[in-house]
Structures are given as C-alpha cells and as structure tokens.
XYZ file of C-alpha atoms in Angstrom:
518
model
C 104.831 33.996 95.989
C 103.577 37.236 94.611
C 103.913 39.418 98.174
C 106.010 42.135 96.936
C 107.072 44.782 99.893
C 108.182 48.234 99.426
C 111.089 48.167 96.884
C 111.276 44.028 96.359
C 111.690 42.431 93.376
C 110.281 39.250 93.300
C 111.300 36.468 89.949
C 108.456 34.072 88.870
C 111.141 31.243 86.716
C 109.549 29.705 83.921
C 106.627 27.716 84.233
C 106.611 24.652 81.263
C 103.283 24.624 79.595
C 102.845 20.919 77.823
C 100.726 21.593 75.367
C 99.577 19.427 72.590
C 101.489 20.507 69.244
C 98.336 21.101 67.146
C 97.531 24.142 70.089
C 101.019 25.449 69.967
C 100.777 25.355 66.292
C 97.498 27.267 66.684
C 98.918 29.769 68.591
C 101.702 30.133 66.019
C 98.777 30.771 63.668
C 97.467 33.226 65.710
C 100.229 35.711 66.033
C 100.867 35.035 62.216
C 97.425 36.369 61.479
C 98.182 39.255 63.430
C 101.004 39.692 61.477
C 99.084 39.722 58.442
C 96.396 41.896 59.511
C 98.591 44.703 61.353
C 101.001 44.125 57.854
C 97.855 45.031 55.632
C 97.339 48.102 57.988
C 100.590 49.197 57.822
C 100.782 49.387 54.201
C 97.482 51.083 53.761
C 99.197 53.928 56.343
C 102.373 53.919 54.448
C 100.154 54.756 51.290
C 98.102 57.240 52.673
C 101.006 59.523 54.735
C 103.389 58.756 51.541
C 100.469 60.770 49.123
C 100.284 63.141 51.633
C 104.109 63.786 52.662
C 105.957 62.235 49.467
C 107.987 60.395 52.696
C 108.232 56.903 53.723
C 106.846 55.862 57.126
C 107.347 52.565 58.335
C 106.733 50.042 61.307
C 110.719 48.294 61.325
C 109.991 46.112 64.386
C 106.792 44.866 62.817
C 108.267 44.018 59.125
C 111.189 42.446 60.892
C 108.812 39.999 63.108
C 107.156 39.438 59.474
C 110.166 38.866 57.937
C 111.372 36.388 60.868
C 107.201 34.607 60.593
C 107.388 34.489 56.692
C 104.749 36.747 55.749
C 105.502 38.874 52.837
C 106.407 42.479 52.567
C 107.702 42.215 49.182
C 104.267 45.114 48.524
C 106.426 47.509 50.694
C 109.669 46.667 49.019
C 108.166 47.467 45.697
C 107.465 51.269 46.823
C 110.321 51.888 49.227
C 113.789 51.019 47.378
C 115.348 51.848 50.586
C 113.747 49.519 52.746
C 115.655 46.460 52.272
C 118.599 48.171 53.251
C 116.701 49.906 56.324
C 115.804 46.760 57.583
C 118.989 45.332 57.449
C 120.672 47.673 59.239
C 117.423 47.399 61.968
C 118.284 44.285 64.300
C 115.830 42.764 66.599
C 117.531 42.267 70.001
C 117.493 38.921 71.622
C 115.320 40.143 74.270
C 112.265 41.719 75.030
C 110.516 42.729 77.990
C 106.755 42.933 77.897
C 105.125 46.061 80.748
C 101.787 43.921 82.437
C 99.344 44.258 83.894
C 96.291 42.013 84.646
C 94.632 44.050 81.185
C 94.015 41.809 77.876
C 96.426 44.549 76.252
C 99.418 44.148 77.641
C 98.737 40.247 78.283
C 98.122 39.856 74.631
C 100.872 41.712 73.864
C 102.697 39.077 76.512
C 101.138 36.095 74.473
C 102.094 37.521 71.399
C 105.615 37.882 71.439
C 106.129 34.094 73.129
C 104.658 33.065 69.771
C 106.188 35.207 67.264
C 109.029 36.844 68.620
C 112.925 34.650 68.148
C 114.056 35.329 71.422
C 113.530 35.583 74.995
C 110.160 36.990 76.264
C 110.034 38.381 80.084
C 107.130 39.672 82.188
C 107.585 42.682 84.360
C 104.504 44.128 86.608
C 105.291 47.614 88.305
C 103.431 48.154 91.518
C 103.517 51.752 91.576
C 100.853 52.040 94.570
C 101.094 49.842 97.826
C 99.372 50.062 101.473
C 102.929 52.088 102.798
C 101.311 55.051 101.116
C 97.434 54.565 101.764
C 97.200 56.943 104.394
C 93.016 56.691 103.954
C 90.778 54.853 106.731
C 89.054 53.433 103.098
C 90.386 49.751 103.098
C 89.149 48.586 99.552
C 90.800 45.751 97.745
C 93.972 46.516 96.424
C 94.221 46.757 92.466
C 97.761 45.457 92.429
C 96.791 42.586 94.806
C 94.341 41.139 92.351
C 96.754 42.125 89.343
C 99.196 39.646 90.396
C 97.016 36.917 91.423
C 95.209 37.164 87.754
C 98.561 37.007 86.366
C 100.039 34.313 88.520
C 96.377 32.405 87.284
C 97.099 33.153 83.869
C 101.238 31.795 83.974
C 99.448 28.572 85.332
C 96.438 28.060 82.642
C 97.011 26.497 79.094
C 97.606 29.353 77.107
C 99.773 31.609 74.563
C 101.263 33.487 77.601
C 104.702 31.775 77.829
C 107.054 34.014 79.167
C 110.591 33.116 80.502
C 110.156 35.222 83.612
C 107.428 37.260 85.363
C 109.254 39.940 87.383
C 107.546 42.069 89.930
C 109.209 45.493 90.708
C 107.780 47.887 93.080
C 108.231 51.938 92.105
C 106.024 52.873 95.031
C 109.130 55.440 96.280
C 109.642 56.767 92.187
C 105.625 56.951 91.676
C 105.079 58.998 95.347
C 108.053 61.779 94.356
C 107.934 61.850 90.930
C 103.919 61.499 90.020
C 102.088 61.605 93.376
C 103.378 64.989 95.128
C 103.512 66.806 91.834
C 99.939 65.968 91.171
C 98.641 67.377 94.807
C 100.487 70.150 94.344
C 99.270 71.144 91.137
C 95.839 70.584 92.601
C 96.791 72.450 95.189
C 97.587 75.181 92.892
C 94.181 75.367 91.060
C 95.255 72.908 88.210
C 93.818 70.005 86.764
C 96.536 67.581 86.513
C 97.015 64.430 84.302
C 98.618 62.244 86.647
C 98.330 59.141 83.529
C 101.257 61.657 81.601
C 103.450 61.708 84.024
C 103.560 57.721 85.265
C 104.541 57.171 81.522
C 107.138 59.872 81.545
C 108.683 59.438 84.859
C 108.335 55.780 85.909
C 106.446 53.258 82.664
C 109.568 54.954 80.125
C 111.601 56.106 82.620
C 112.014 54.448 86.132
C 111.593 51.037 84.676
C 114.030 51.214 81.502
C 116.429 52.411 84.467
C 115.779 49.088 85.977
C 115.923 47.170 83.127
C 119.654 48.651 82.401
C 121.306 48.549 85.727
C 119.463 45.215 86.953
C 118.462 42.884 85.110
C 120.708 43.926 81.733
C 123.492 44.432 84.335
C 126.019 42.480 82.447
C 124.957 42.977 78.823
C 126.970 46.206 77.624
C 125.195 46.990 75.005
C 121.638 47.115 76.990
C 120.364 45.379 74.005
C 116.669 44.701 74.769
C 113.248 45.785 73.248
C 110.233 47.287 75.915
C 106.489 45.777 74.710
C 104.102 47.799 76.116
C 100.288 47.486 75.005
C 99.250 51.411 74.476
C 97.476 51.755 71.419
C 100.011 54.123 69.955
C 101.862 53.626 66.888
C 105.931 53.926 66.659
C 107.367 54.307 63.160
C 110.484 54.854 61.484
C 112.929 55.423 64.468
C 111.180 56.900 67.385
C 108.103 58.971 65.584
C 104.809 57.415 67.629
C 101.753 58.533 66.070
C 98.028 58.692 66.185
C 96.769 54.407 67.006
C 94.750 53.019 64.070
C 91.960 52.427 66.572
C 91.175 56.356 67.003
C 88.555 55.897 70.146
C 91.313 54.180 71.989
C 94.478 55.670 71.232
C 97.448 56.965 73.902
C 100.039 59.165 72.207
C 98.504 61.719 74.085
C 99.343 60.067 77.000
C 102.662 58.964 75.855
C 104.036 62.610 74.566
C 105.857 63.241 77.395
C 107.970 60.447 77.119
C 111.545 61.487 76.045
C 111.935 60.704 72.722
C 115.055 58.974 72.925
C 113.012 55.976 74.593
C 110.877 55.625 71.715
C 114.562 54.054 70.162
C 113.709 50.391 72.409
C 110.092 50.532 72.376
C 107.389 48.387 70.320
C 103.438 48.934 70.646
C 101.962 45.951 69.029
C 98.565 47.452 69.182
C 98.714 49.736 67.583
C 97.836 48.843 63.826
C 94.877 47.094 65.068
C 91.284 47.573 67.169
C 90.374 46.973 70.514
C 87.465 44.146 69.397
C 90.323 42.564 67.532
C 92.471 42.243 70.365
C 89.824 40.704 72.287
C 88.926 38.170 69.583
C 92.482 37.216 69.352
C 92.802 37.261 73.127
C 90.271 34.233 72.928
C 92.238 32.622 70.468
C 94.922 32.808 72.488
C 93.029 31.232 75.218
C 92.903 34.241 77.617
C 90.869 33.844 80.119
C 90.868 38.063 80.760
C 89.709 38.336 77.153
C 86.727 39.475 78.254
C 87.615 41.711 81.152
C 86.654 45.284 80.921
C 88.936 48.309 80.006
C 90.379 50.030 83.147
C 89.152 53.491 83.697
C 90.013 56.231 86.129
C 93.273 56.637 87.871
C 94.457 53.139 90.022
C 95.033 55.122 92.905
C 92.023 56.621 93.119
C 90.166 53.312 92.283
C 91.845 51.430 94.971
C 89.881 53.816 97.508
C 86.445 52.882 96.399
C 84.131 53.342 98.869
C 81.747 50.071 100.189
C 78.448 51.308 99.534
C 75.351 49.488 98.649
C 74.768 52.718 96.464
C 76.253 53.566 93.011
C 79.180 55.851 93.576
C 79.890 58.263 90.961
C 83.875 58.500 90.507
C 83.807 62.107 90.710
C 82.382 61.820 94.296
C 85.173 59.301 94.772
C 87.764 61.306 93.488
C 86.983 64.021 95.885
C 87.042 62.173 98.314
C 90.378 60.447 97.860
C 91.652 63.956 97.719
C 90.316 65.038 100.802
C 92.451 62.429 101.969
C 95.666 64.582 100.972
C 94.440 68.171 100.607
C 92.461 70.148 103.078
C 88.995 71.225 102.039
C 88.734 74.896 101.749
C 85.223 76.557 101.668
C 85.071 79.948 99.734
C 82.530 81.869 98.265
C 80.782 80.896 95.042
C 80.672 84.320 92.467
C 79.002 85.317 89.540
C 79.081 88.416 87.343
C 76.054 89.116 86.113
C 73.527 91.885 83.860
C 72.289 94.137 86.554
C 69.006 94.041 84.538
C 68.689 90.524 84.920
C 69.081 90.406 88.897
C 68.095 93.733 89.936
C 64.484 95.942 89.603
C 64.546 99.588 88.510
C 65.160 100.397 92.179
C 68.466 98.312 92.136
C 66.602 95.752 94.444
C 67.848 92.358 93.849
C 64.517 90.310 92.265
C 62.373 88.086 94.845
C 62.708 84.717 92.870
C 66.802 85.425 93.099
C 67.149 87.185 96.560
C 67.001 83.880 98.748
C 70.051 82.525 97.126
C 72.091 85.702 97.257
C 74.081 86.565 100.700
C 75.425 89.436 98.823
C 76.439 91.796 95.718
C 78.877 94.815 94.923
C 79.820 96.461 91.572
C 81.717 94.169 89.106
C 84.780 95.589 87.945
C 84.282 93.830 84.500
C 81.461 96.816 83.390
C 79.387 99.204 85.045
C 76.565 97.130 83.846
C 77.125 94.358 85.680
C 76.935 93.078 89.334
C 78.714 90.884 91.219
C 76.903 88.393 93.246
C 77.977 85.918 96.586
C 75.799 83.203 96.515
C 74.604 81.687 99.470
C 75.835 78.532 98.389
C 79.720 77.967 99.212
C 82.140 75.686 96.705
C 84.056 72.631 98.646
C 87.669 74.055 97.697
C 88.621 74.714 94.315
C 90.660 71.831 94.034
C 87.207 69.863 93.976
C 86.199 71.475 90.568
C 87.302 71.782 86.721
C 86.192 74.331 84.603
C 84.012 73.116 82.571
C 82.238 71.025 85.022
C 78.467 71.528 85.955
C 77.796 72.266 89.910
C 75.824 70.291 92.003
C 75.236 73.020 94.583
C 71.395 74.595 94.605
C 71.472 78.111 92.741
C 68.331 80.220 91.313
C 66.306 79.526 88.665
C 64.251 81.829 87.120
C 62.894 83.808 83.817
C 66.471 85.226 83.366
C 68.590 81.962 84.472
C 67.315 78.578 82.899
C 69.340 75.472 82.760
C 72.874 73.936 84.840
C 75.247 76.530 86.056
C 78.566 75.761 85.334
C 82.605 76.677 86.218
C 83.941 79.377 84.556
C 86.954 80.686 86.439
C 88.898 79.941 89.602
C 90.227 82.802 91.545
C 93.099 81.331 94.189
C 94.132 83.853 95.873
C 90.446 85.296 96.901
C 89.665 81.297 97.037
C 86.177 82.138 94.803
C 85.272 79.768 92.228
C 83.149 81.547 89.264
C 80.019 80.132 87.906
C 78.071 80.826 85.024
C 74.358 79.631 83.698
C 74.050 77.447 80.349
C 76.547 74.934 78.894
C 77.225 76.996 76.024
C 77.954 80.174 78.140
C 80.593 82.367 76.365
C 82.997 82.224 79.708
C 83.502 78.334 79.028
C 85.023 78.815 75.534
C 88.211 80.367 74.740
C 90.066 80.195 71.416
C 93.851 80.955 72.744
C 95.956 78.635 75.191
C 98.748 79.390 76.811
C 101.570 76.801 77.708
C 104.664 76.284 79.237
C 106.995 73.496 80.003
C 107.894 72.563 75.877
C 108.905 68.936 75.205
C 109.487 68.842 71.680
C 109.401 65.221 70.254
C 110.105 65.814 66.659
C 111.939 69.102 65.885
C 111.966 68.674 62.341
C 108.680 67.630 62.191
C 107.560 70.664 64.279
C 109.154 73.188 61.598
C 108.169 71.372 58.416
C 105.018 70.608 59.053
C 102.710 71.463 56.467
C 99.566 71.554 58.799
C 99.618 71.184 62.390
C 96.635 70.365 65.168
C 96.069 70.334 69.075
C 94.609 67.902 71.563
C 94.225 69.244 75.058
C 92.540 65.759 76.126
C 93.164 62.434 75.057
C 89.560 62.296 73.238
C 87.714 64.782 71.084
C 84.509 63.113 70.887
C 82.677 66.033 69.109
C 85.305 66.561 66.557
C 84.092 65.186 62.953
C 86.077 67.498 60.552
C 88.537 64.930 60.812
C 88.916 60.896 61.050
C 92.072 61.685 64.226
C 89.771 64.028 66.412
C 92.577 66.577 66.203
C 91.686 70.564 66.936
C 92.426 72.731 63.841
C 94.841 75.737 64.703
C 94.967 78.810 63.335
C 98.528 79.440 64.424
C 101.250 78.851 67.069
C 102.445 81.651 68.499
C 105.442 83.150 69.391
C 104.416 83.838 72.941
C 103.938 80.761 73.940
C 100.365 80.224 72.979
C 98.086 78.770 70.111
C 95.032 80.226 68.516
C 92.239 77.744 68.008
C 90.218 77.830 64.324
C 87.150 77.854 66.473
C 86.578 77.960 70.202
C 86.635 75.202 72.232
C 85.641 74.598 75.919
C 86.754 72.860 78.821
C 90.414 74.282 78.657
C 91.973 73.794 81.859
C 95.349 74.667 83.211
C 97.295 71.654 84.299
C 96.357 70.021 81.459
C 98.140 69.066 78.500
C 98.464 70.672 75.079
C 100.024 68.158 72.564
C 100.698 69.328 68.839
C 100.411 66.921 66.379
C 100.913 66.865 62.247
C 97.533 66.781 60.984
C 98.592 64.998 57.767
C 100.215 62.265 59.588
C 98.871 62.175 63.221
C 102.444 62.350 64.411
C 103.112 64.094 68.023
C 105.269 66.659 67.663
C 105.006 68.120 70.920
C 103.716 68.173 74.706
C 103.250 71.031 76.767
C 101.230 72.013 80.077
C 98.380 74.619 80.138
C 99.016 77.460 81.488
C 96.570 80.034 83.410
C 94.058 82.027 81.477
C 95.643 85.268 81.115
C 93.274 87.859 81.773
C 93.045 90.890 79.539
C-alpha cells in the first residue's frame, strides 16, 4: 500500500477507529490538558516579553483552539484590550495538514489536532530520499521504508491518531537539486554545510506548501489550510517564530531560513511545552512510538549505516557516505610553529619531533616561526571541521602535550592546518563574516534593543543566559559581527542567525563566510 516510486503520491482514505466513548472522551481530555498547560505557558511568556518590550506577543492559533475547547483566556483578555478583536479577525481554516514522520513529535502533533482541532485533519509523509539516488554499494534499511510501515501500524492501532487522510509525496527530485548538490558542493568548497536548513527552506516550507496549493487545495481559491509541523519552535503574533520553551530542544535555528511569509499558515504545537511532556502525553494518547528515541544525524547519511558487529562512530560514517559523492583528496597536514619549540640552537629539528616531520621552511606569519609538513597526510579537507580533534598520529613531547586540533583549511594548496591544545588561540575568533542575508523581521532587526547570535543550533556552554544565545558586541556594517567574547568552532558554511535577546525572536539567517585573513 505504502510503495511510493519516484514522484508518486500515494492516498491512505480514512481508517474508522470504534472506540469506546469513555477513550474518545479521554483523548478529548488529553488535548484539553494540553491546552491548559501550553495556555499557562503562554501567558507566563506574554508576561515576561510584555515587561521587557512594553508589546504584546501572542500564540492566535493556540487561544483560538482554546477558545473552540472551552478553556479560558479571559487572564489574557484582561492585559491585552486588543485581543478580542485580534482574535476575531484571526480565523482557523477548515483544514489542516499535519508534516509526519514515524517521530512521537509530529505524530503527537497528528493525534492532537484529530482531538482538538474543528475541522479536517490530514497526514502527509515526504520521502525526500529513495534507492533512485543511493548510488552507495551500502544496502542498509531504508529510513523511509520503516517510516511508513510505523505509520501505516499506528493508522491501524486504537489510538488518538485519527486523521482523514495519510498522503505520501515523494520530493526525492526537489531534495537532490535543491538540498543534496548544494550541500556537496559546499563541501566541496571547504564548507561545513547544514543540510537540516535547507530541507526546511527549500522542500518542508517550500516544496510541500507548493503541493499542498496546486494539488490537493487545487480547487479551494483561497488555499485556506493550516501546516502542523512538530519543531519545537514557537510562532507568535503573525509570523514571528521564536526561541521553543524547551531550550535543549528547540529548532528556530533550523527554521530561519524559511521565508517568512510561510510562517502566515504554519502552527508548531510544541512549542510551549517539553520534550518529557510530549512523551507522557504521547502515552496518553496511546502511542505506541511514545517511547521511541529522538532522531539524530542527517537521514541520508543514516540510511548508509554500515553492518558491523563494531560500534560505528557517525563521524566515520559520515565520511564515508561522502566518499560516496566526493573524491578523497590527500594533502599535506601543516603547522606553524615557535622555532624554539621544534628546533635546537643549531636550527636542527628536535629528536622526539623529527620522526613525524617530512619537512619545514620559513613561515611567512613571523620570522620566529617555522612551518612544518608532517608526515602524516589529512583524508581531503572535506573530511574535517575546524574545530574538530585529529585522529592522525602527531608528536608528543615537552613542548606539545595534549589533542591537536583543526585550525585552518587552505583549498587551493589542499593543506589542512593543525594546532596542539583545545584551547589553542587559532580555534577562537571573535568576528564572523556572512553573506547571503535573509532577514525575517525587519523591524525587529532595527528596533531591537539587544540583539544575540547562534552559529549552531545548541550552545551548551553558554550560562549567561536561560536561551543559550551569544552576546554581540555589534553588527557591522561590513557584513560581519563582533562577538563579546571569543568563541570557537566557527565554521564557514555554517549558519549565523541573529536573534532579539529580550525576546528570543529570529530576526535573521545568514551563511558564514571564510575567515578573512589579515
């Protein structure tokens, strides 16, 4: 039933769950106390960004679905006299369409909406990846495969997840031109690309709302349907998305490349609430998945996992799936280094270093310095990230204790720079460049008050502030922002996103550019 081929859209009808009234009613329940509980949330945000900003910030789709459920929101009235006429004007459209996957997020999102939502609730699963494009002798199990079949399980089992319609639309041709071939060739190119940015941009908020319109809303002329995804990202007042409640798991970075203007159809139901609390409600939905672990790493990359008795790491994985699609490249593995520390008085390189050098000349950084081939070659630069500790053998002595890590990639000699010590100077820098500007909210950007970076999705070691957000000390005119304090790991490809640090609101994406050298 579920066999999708390149391009095929395949329509699961209906499937008529008799359940007993006391579970439906339970299930009602349910989504009501998710109502409640993402309600209480909401108003605690509204009163915090409303001390800080003096402005109103509000979830509409959520205090409509509270409205429609009967759960009071009279608190919110009370502070906003604007709000009753807001949400009249704000209509919730007779149909919504709920992104899946085989995930507890998007299925309780899925489960959800059948119970609280007064209209019709459809499924749609994208296979972006299929076996036309596996080009790899690796033939693992196919994520997508056992996607559908967990789904097609979970349509069948007594449970909350009551759609109308499960659709299944390949993008396989949209995901290959649009996310694929950009992401080799940025790897290609000595970047570290974020292939999880541009899926949402191009095909999750892009490709699919294109389907949606001009298939399945063909004859509905005023395309008047709501997209459910289950990112843990909040939307607010009319297409703001902001920081999730549930910091550790939150995807605005991921999303900030979306074009605003989709923001406009779009609901994230998770995003008042934690990632426990959308397992325990899972349950209580009677998902069986409720217990299934997060996904991690890229699909594509996990559907080539190698059989192997032995622990794989993913970055060995990774490379390997690469190989795959981009020639390996030996080159020569550099460091500059003291003189003092690798040569004697005689300007013969020291015995405990000279085995793993093949050879040195002058550095052009300073005349005290020395530039050293190591014996050891890198794999192709496209296997590393700066930042990231090497695995090949290099010395250790009195003068270099401890991992030797990336510092710099050099494409057009094809030498890939290495330093000793994590906390090397060459692994911080304190201004990044960008290019490629999507601004999300203009106004925003300007006014702000106070405004913060993330150039990942998670700032673990960030504890100045409850959003992991990088302090700034300015944005530049040239393209570039300076950092309050160094940071490390910076690495072109990536994403800079700005946010407001008040209210955790993107304001705007942009890609990392190349260090530019002094």
């Amino acid at each position: 039933m579920f066999n999708c081929s390149l391009r095929t859209l395949r329509t699961v009808p209906h499937i008529t769950k008799c359940l007993y009234s006391t579970k439906q009613n339970s299930y009602l329940e349910t989504g009501i106390d998710f109502l409640k509980l993402s309600l209480a949330r909401s108003i605690q945000t509204h009163r915090d960004l409303y001390s800080k900003t003096n402005k109103h910030y509000h979830d509409y789709t959520l205090l409509k679905l509270c409205q429609h459920n009967n759960v009071d929101i009279n608190e919110l009235f009370k502070v906003d006299a604007e709000l009753s006429n807001k949400l009249n004007d704000y209509k919730l459209p007779k149909k919504v369409y709920v992104g899946l996957s085989s995930g507890i997020d998007s299925t309780f999102s899925a489960a959800l909406l059948s119970q609280i939502y007064p209209g019709e609730v459809h499924g749609i699963y994208m296979q972006n990846w299929g076996k036309q494009q596996d080009s790899s002798i690796r033939d693992g199990k196919k994520c997508y495969d056992q996607d559908i079949k967990e789904l097609n399980l979970l349509l069948k089992k007594d449970n909350a997840f009551d759609v109308k319609q499960f659709h299944v639309k390949s993008f396989e041709k949209e995901y290959w031109t649009s996310v694929f071939e950009p992401f080799l060739e940025d790897f290609k190119n000595g970047e570290t690309p974020n292939p999880d940015i541009s899926c949402n941009s191009m095909i999750k908020f892009n490709a699919l709302m294109k389907y949606i319109d001009e298939v399945l809303e063909k004859d509905n002329k005023d395309k008047d349907y709501l997209l459910v995804m289950g990112h843990y990202c909040k939307r607010m007042n009319k297409q703001g998305i902001f920081i999730a409640e549930d910091v550790g798991k939150d995807q605005s970075y991921y999303l900030s490349k979306v074009d605003p203007l989709a923001f406009q159809k779009v609901w994230f139901p998770l995003g008042h609430i934690f990632k426990k609390e959308c397992r325990q409600l899972s349950k209580e939905f009677d998902l069986s998945n409720y217990t299934k672990k997060d996904s991690v790493g890229i699909c594509f990359v996990e559907n080539e996992r190698v059989k192997s008795k032995d622990k794989i790491s993913r970055t060995r994985i990774f490379t390997q799936f690469l190989s795959d699609y981009i020639q390996d490249q030996e080159g020569h593995m550099v460091s500059h280094l003291n003189r003092k520390d690798i040569t004697k008085e005689d300007n013969v390189i020291k015995p405990l270093v000279a085995n793993f050098v093949q050879k040195t000349e002058d550095s052009e950084r300073s005349p005290d310095m020395i530039k050293v081939y190591w014996k050891a070659n890198h794999k192709g630069l496209h296997t590393y990230t700066l930042g990231q500790r090497v695995k090949e053998v290099l010395p250790q002595s009195d003068e270099f204790v401890g991992k030797w890590y990336v510092s710099r990639k050099d494409l057009e000699k094809n030498e890939l720079e290495v330093v000793i010590g994590r906390d090397h100077v060459d692994l911080y820098d304190q201004i990044i460049h960008f290019k490629d500007i999507l601004v999300q909210d203009l106004q925003g950007l300007e006014n702000s008050t106070k405004i913060a970076v993330k150039f990942r999705s998670l700032h673990l070691g960030v504890t100045s502030n409850d959003k992991q957000l990088i302090e700034i000390d300015s944005l530049n005119q040239n393209n570039s922002v300076t950092l309050k304090h160094k940071q490390k790991g910076i690495n072109p490809g990536q994403y800079l996103v700005v946010y407001d640090f008040n209210t955790g609101q993107v304001l705007m994406n942009s890609k990392i550019k190349q260090k530019v050298e002094p």
